[in-house]
Every structure is written in C-alpha cells, then in structure tokens.
Coordinates of C-alpha atoms in Angstrom, one line a residue:
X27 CA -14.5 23.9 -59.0
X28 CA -17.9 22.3 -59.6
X29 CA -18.0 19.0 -59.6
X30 CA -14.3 18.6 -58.6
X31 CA -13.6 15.6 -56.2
X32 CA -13.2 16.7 -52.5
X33 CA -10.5 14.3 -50.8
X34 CA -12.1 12.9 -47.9
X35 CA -10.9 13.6 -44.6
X36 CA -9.6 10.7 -42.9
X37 CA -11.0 10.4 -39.8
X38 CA -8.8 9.4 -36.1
X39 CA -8.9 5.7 -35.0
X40 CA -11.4 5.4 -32.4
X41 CA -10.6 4.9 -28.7
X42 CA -11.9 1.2 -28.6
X43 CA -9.6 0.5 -31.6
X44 CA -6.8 2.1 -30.0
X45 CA -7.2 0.3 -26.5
X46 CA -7.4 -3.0 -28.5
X47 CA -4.6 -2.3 -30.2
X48 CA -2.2 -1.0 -27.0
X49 CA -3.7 -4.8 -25.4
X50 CA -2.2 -6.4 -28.4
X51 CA 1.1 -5.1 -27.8
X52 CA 1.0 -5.1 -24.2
X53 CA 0.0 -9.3 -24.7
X54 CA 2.7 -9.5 -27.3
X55 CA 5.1 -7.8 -24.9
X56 CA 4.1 -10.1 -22.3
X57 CA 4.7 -13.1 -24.1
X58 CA 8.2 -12.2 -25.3
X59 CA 9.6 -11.4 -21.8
X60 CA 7.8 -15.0 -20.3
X61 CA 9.7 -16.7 -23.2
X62 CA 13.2 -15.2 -23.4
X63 CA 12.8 -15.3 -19.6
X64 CA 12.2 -18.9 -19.5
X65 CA 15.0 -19.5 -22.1
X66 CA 17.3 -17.9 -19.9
X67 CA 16.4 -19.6 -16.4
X68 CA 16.4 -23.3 -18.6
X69 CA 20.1 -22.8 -19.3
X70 CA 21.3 -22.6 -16.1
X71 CA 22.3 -25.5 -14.0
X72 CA 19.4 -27.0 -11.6
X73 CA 21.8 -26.7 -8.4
X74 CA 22.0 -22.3 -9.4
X75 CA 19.2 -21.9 -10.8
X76 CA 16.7 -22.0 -7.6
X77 CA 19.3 -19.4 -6.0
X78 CA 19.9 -17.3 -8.8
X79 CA 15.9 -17.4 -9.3
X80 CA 15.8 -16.2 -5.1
X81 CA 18.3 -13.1 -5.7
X82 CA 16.1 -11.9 -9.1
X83 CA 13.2 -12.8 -7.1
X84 CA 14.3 -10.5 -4.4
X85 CA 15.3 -7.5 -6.7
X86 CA 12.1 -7.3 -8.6
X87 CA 9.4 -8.2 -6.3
X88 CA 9.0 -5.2 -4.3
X89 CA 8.2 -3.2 -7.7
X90 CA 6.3 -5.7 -8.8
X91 CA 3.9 -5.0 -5.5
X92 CA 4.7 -0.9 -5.5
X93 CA 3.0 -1.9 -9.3
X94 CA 0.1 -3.2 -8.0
X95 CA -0.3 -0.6 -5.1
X96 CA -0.6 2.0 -7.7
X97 CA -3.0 0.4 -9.9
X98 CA -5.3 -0.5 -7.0
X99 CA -5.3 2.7 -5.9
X100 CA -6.4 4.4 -9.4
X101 CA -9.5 2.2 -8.9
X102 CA -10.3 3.8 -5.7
X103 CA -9.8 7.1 -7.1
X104 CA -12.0 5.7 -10.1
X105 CA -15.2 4.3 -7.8
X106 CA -15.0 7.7 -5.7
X107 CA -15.2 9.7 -9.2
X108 CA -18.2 7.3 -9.2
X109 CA -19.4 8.1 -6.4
X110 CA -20.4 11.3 -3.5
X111 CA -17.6 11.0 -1.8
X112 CA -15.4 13.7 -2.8
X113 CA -11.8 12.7 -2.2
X114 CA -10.1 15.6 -3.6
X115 CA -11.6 17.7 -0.6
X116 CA -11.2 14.9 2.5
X117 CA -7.1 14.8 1.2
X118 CA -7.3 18.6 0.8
X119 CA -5.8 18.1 -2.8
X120 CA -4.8 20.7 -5.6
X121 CA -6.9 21.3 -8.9
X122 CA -3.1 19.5 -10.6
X123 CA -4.1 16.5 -8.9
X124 CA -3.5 13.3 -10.5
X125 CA -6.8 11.5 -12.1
X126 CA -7.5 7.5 -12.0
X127 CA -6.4 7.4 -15.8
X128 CA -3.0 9.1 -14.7
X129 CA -2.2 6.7 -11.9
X130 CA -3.5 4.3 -14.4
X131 CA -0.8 5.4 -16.8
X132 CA 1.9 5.4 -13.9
X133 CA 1.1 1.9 -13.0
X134 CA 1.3 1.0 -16.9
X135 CA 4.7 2.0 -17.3
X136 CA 5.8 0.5 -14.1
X137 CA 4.0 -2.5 -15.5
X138 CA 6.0 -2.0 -18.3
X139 CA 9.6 -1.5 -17.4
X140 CA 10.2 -3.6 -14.3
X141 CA 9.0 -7.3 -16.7
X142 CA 11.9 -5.7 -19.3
X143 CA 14.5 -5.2 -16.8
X144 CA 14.0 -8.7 -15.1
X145 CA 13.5 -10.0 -18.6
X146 CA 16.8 -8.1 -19.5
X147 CA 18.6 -9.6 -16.3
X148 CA 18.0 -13.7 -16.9
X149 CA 19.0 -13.1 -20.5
X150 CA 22.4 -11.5 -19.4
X151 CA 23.1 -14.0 -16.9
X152 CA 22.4 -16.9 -18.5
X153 CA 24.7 -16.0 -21.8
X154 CA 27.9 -15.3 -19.4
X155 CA 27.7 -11.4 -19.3
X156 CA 27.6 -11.2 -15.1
X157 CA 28.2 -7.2 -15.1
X158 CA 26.3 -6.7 -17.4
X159 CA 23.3 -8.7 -15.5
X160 CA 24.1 -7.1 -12.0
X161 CA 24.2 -3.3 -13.6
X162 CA 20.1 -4.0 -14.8
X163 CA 18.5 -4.1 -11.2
X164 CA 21.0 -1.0 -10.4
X165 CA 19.9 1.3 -13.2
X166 CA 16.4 0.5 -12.7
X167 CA 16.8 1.1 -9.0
X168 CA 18.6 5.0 -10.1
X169 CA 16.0 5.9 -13.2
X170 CA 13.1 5.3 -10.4
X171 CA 14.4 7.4 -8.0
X172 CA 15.9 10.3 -10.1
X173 CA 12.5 10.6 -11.4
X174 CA 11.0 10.7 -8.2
X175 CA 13.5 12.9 -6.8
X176 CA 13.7 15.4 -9.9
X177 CA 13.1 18.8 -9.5
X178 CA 12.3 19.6 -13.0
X179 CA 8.3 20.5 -14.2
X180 CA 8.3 16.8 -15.7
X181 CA 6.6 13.6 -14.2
X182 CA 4.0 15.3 -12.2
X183 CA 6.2 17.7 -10.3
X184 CA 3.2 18.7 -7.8
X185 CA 2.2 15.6 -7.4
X186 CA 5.7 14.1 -7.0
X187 CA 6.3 17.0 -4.0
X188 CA 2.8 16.8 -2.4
X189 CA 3.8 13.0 -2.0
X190 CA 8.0 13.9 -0.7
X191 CA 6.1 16.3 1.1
X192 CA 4.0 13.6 3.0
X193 CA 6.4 11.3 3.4
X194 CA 8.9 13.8 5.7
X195 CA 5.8 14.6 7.5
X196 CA 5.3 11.1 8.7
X197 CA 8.7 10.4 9.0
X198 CA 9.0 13.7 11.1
X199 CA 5.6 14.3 13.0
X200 CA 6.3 17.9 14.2
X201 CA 3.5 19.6 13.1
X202 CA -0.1 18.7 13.7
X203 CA -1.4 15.1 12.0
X204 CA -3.6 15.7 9.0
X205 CA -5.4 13.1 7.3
X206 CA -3.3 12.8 4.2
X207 CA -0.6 12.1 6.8
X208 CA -1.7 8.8 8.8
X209 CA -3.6 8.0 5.8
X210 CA -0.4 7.3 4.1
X211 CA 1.0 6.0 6.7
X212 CA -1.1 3.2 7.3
X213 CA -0.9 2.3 3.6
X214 CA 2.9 2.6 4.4
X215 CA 2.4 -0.1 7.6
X216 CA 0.8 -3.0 4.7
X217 CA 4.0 -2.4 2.8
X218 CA 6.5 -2.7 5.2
X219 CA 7.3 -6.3 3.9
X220 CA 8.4 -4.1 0.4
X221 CA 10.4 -1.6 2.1
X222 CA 12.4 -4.3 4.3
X223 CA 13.0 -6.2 0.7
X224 CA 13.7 -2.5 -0.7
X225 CA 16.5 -2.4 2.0
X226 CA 18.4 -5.5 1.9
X227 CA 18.3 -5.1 -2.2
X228 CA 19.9 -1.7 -2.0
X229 CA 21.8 -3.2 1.0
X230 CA 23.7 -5.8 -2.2
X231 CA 24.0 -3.1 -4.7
X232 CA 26.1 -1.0 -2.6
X233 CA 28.1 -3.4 -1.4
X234 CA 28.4 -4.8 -5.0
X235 CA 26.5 -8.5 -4.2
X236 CA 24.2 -8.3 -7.0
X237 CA 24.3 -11.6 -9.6
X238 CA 26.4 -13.2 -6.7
X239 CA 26.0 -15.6 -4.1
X240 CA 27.5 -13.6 -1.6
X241 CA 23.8 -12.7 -0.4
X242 CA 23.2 -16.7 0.4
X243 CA 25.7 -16.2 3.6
X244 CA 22.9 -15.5 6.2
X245 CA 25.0 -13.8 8.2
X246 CA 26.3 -11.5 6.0
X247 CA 26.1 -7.8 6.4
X248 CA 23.1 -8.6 3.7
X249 CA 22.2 -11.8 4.6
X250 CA 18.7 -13.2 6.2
X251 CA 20.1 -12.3 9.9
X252 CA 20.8 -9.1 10.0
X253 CA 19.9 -6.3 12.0
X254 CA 18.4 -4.2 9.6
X255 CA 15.6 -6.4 8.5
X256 CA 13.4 -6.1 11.8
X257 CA 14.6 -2.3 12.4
X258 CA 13.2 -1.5 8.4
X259 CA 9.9 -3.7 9.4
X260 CA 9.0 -2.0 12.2
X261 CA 9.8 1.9 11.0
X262 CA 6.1 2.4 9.2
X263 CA 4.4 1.4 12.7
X264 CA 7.2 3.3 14.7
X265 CA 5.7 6.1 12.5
X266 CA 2.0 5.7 13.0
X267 CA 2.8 4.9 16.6
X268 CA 4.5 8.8 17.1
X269 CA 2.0 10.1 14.9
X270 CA -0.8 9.1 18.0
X271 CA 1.5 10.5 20.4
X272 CA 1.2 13.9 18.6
X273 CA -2.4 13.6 17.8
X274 CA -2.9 13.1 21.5
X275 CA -1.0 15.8 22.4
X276 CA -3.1 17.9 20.2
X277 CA -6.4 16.9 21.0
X278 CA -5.9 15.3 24.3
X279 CA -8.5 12.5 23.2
X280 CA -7.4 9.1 24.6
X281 CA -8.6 6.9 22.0
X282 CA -5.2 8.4 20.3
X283 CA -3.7 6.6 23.2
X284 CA -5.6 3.4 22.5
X285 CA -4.3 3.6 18.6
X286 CA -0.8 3.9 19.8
X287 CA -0.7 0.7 21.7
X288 CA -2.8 -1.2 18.6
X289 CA 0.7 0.1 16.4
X290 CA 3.2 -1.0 19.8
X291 CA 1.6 -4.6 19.6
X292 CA 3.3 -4.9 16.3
X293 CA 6.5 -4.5 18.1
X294 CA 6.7 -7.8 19.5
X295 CA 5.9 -9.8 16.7
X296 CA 9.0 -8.4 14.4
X297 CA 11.4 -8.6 17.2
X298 CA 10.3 -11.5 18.7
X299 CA 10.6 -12.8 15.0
X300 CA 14.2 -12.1 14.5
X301 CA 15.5 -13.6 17.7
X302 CA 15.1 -16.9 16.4
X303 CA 18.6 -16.0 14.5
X304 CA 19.9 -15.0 17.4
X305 CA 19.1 -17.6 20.6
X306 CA 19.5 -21.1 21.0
X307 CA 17.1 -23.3 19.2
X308 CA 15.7 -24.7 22.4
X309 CA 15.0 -21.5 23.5
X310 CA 13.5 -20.8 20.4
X311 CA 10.8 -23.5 20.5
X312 CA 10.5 -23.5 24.2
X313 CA 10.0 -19.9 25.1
X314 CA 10.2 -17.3 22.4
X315 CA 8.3 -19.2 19.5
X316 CA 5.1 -18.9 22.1
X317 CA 5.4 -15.2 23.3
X318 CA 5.6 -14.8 19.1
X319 CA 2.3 -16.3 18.6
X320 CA 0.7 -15.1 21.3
X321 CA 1.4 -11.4 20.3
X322 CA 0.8 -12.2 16.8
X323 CA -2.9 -13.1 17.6
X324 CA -3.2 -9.8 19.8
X325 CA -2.0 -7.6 17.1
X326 CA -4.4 -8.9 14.7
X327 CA -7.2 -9.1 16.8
X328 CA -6.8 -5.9 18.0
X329 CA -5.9 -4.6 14.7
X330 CA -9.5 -6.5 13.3
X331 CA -11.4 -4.7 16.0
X332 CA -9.8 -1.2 15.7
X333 CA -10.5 -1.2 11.4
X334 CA -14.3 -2.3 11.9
X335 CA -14.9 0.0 15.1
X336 CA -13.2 3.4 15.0
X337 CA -11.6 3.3 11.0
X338 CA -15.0 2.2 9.4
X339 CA -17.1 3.1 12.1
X340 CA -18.9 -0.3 12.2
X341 CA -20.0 -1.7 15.4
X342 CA -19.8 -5.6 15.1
X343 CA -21.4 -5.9 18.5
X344 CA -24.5 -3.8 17.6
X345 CA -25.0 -3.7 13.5
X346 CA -23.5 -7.1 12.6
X347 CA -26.9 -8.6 12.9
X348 CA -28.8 -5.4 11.4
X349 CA -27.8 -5.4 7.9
X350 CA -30.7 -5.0 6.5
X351 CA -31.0 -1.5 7.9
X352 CA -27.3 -0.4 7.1
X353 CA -26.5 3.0 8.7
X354 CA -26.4 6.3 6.9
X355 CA -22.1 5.5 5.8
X356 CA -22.8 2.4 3.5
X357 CA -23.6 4.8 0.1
X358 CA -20.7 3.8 -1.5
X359 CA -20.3 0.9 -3.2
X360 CA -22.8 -1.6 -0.9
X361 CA -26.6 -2.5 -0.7
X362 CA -25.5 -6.2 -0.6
X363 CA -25.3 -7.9 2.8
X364 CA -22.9 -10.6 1.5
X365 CA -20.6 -7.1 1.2
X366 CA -20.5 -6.8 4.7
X367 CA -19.7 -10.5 5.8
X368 CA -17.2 -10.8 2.6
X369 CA -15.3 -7.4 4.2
X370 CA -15.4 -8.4 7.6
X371 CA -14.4 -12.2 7.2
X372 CA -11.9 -11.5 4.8
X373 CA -10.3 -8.6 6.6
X374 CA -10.0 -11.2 9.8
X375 CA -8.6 -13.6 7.8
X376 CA -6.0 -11.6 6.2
X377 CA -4.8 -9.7 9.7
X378 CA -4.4 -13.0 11.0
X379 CA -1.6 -13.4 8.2
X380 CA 0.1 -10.7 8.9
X381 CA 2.0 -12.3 11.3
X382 CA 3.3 -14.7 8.7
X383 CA 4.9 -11.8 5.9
X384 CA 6.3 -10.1 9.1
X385 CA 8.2 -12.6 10.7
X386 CA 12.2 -12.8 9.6
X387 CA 12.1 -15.8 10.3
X388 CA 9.7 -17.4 7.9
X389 CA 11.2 -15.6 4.8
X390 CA 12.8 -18.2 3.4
X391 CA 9.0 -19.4 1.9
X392 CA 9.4 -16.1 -0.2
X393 CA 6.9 -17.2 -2.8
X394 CA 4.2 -17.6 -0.2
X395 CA 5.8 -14.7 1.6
X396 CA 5.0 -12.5 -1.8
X397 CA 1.2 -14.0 -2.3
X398 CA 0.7 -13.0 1.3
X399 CA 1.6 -9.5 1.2
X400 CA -0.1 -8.9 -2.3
X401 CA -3.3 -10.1 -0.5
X402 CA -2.5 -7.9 2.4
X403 CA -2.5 -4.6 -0.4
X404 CA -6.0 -6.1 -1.5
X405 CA -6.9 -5.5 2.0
X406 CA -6.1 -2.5 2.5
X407 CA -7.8 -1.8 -1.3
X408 CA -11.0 -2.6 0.2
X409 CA -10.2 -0.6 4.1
X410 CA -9.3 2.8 1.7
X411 CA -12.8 2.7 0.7
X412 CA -14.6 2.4 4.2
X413 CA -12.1 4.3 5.4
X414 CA -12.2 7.5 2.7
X415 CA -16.0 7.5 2.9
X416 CA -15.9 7.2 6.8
X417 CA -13.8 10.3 6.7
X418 CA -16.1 12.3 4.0
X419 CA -19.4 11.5 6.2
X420 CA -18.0 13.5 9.1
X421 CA -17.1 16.5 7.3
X422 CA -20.2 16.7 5.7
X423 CA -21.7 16.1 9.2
X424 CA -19.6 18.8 11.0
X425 CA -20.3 21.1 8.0
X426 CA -23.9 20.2 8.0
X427 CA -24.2 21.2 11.7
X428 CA -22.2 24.0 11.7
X429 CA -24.4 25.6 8.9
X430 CA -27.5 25.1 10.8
X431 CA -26.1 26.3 14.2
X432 CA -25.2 29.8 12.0
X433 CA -28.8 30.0 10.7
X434 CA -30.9 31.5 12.8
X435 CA -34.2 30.0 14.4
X436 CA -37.7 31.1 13.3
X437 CA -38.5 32.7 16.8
X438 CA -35.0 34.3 16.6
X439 CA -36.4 36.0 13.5
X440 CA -39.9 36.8 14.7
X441 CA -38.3 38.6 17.8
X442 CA -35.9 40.4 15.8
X443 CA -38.2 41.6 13.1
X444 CA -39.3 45.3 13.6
X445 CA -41.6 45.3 10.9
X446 CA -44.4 42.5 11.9
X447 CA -47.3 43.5 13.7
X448 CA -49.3 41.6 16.4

C-alpha cells in the first residue's frame, strides 16, 4: 500500500566483523586452556610435575609441529596464488584441489583441538581421574587418523587420497619418481624428528604407558634407548635415498647418484647417535662422539651446497657476488639483496642444527629439541619457495623451446610457399 512502511532488510555482518569476532573467541579460547592448564600443572607435586610435564610434552608436541607445517604451507600456496608460478600445474594437481584458505582452515582446527585435548589432559590428572587423563591423547590420536583414513566423500576425500596416494609411493618407489613424490619426501626428511616422537607415543598407548611413569625406564621397550628411535629417524632419508636409486635408473643421470650419497650421509649421524646407549662411555667420548661430529658437519655441508646449487639453482661460487643482476629465477618474492644473504646464512645456520634434533642422544633437552625442529620447518618454508619456482622456470623453459623448435623458420616457409614469386 502507499505509504506503508517497508521493513528493512537487515543486511549480513561484514567479513572484517566476522574475522574480529572468530579472533575474539579464538583469544578467549586461548586464555582459558593457558589457565585451567596452569591450574592443573600447579597442583601437582614439584618432584612429578617436571616428568608428568615431559610425557604431555611428548604426546602433544608432534601435532603441535604437524600444526604448524600446515599453516606454513597455506602461505606458500598463498604467495604462489600471488605470484606466476603456477603450482597447481608443476604438482600436476586436480581442479578439487585444496586452496590456502582451506589448509588455512585445516590448520585452524588442528590449532584448535590439540590445545583442548592437552588442556583436557592436565585437568584430569591433576583432580585424580588417571584413565580418564591417559584415554585424551588416545582418542585424539584415533579421531585424527579415522579422519584421515576415511573413505567417505567428507574431509576432502580427494585431497585426503591424492596425499595416501603419495605417501605409498614414497614409501614404495616402484614406479617412476614424479615431483609431487620427492617433493614430499623431503618435507617428510625435516619432520623426521615428529614421526620418531609419533612412534614412541603410539609406542605407550599400545602398551598402555600413557599418564605413567613407566616411559621414564630408558630401557624400556618405550624408553629413550630403544631400537626404534634411530630405525623411525632415518626411514624419511632411507626413502629419498631409494627414490635416487630409481630416478637413476630411469634417467641414467649421475647427479641422482650424487643425491643419494647427500641422503646416506645422514646415516651416520642417527646411528652413530644412538650408540652412545649402547657402548661404554669411554668409547663414547674417545672414539664414537668424533666420527658423530665429523659426519654431522658433512651432512650439513653437503646438504647446504646441494639446496643452493642443484634445488634452487644458485651458484654460490659464481652469483653470490652478482646480486645486483639476479638471474631470470628470482621473480618470486625477491628484488632485495639482503633476501639472498638472509636465505643463504640462515639456511647454513639451521643445517648445521640438524645434527642436534637428530641425535638420540641429546633428547633429553626436549624443549630445545622442539625450538630446533620448529626452526628446521621454517627452513624448509623458505626452500619450498626456491624450490617450487626453480621447478616452474624449467617447464616453462622446456615448453618454451619445445614450441619454437615446432614452429617453423621463415626460410622454411619461403621454400615451401608455392605461391611467391621471384
């Protein structure tokens, strides 16, 4: 009717007032679990509580880093969205593939429920309900890996298979080596610290150790000395070191060979690591503690050299001083030349420490052990994108070169007109 009032339409909350508001929550969240938490560790006794703190520790740490992995990784995807480089063709993805804000999203509920479950856990504990407290870490440990496992159209089923699919592929290397494969794989290699702490956590819920100090025994089939801690270490580079092989055997090139032995010098250092449980201490400091540094400084010189030369396809003998003509692969992200000394020293710096968050022997320092290894996933944060756009130059290259080899020259075309006239 004329002049009747029209109710007005009440608009949806912007997306700024909505991000604010999840960043409230997420704060609020935050600060709940840091002070039930700390409730729960004050009540215990000060002779448990550094132990009790090591076994929680050693539960939630490795998702804690798998968290960060993922979230570090949606900002490469981000910057290449950014960018040229187009990473859904060098991984030879589907159109399904998973976006930065769906990692993103991933990563936030990680985020999310790992806190709650540890949060969950010291609460438990600390008010007398043990079972209760050792079935959180468990049901975590089974929710993360029925999802991941589940065969239903939910959680990114493609995704969730391309990645299964990977994974056996690198574990088993009998078909040719794409670069999705060793790709992985050498993500896999920075996070073999998580998967040994993986093992021996899954290692005390089978054998029903969890809120017990059953683990503390070092020789234990859990403990600090067993077998299975160097074996689970070295199975990323035992990986990468067959995947070579085959690459060589496909290609025939020897600079597959020369990868191979950079994987093989991590050998060594993980094995030579371990024997300290397992020799006399004079041996120890006399003879094996030396062969373990010395191959700890091959490995990560080697390692330095190989990332800069061949993965990046910098020459620090010919460019290092040339930076301010930076060759044709530096698009990405860099015009800077503190870029280049910032990668290079830091990426030095942090194989150097690799030696430290492999060695069994030094794991007792677990805090320092767990700053380590989240600085060695910032490394390899900054190698993916060298390393991506390294990949992307040479197939535009090859594709570039192919196309004008199946173009045809202008005396090619003069000689095969019929219609021209001389």
């Amino acid at each position: 009717m004329k002049g009747a009032s029209v109710p007005a339409v009440v608009g949806m909350p912007s997306p700024l007032f909505l991000w604010r508001f999840k960043a409230i929550l997420f704060l609020l969240w935050g600060l709940c679990c840091c002070k039930i938490g700390w409730d729960s560790v004050m009540r215990m006794s000060a002779d448990l509580r550094d132990l009790f703190l090591y076994e929680v520790f050693l539960y939630y740490n490795p998702l804690f880093l798998v968290a960060l992995m993922i979230w570090l990784w949606g900002v490469n995807l981000w910057v290449f969205a950014q960018s040229s480089v187009n990473y859904v063709k060098v991984f030879d993805l589907a159109q399904t593939h998973l976006s930065h804000r769906e990692i993103w999203r991933c990563a936030t509920w990680l985020t999310l429920i790992v806190p709650t479950s540890m949060t969950a856990y010291l609460y438990l504990y600390s008010h007398g309900e043990v079972s209760l407290a050792a079935s959180q870490p468990v049901l975590l440990y089974a929710i993360l890996l029925i999802i991941l496992l589940s065969p239903f159209d939910m959680f990114y089923l493609s995704s969730r298979f391309y990645f299964l699919r990977t994974m056996l592929r690198i574990i088993l290397p009998l078909q040719a080596i794409t670069f999705p494969d060793f790709f992985l794989a050498d993500i896999f290699t920075s996070m073999s610290k998580v998967f040994s702490d993986l093992e021996r956590s899954v290692c005390r819920m089978v054998n029903r150790q969890v809120a017990t100090i059953a683990w503390f025994e070092a020789d234990s089939i859990c403990g600090s000395h067993s077998i299975a801690i160097p074996l689970v270490l070295v199975l990323p580079y035992l990986c990468r070191f067959f995947q070579c092989l085959r690459q060589y055997k496909d290609t025939k090139e020897k600079s597959c060979l020369l990868n191979a032995l950079k994987y093989s010098t991590a050998f060594p250092v993980i094995f030579l690591s371990a024997l300290k449980y397992h020799v006399f201490p004079d041996q120890w400091v006399s003879f094996y503690r030396p062969l373990w540094l010395i191959s700890g400084v091959i490995n990560s010189l080697y390692s330095f050299y190989w990332d800069i030369k061949r993965d990046w396809d910098l020459s620090i003998l010919t460019r290092i001083f040339m930076f301010k003509s930076p060759s044709t692969w530096t698009s990405l992200l860099y015009g800077r030349n503190w870029v280049y000394y910032w990668v290079l020293g830091s990426n030095l710096i942090l194989r150097c420490t690799w030696t430290y968050k492999l060695s069994a022997h030094l794991r007792h320092n677990y805090l320092t052990v767990f700053a380590i290894t989240a600085l060695e996933m910032l490394r390899r944060f900054q190698w993916v994108f060298f390393r991506v756009e390294n990949e992307w130059n040479k197939m535009t290259t090859k594709q570039n070169f192919e196309m004008s080899s199946d173009m045809p020259s202008e005396s090619d075309r003069l000689l095969e007109s019929s219609s021209h006239t001389v």
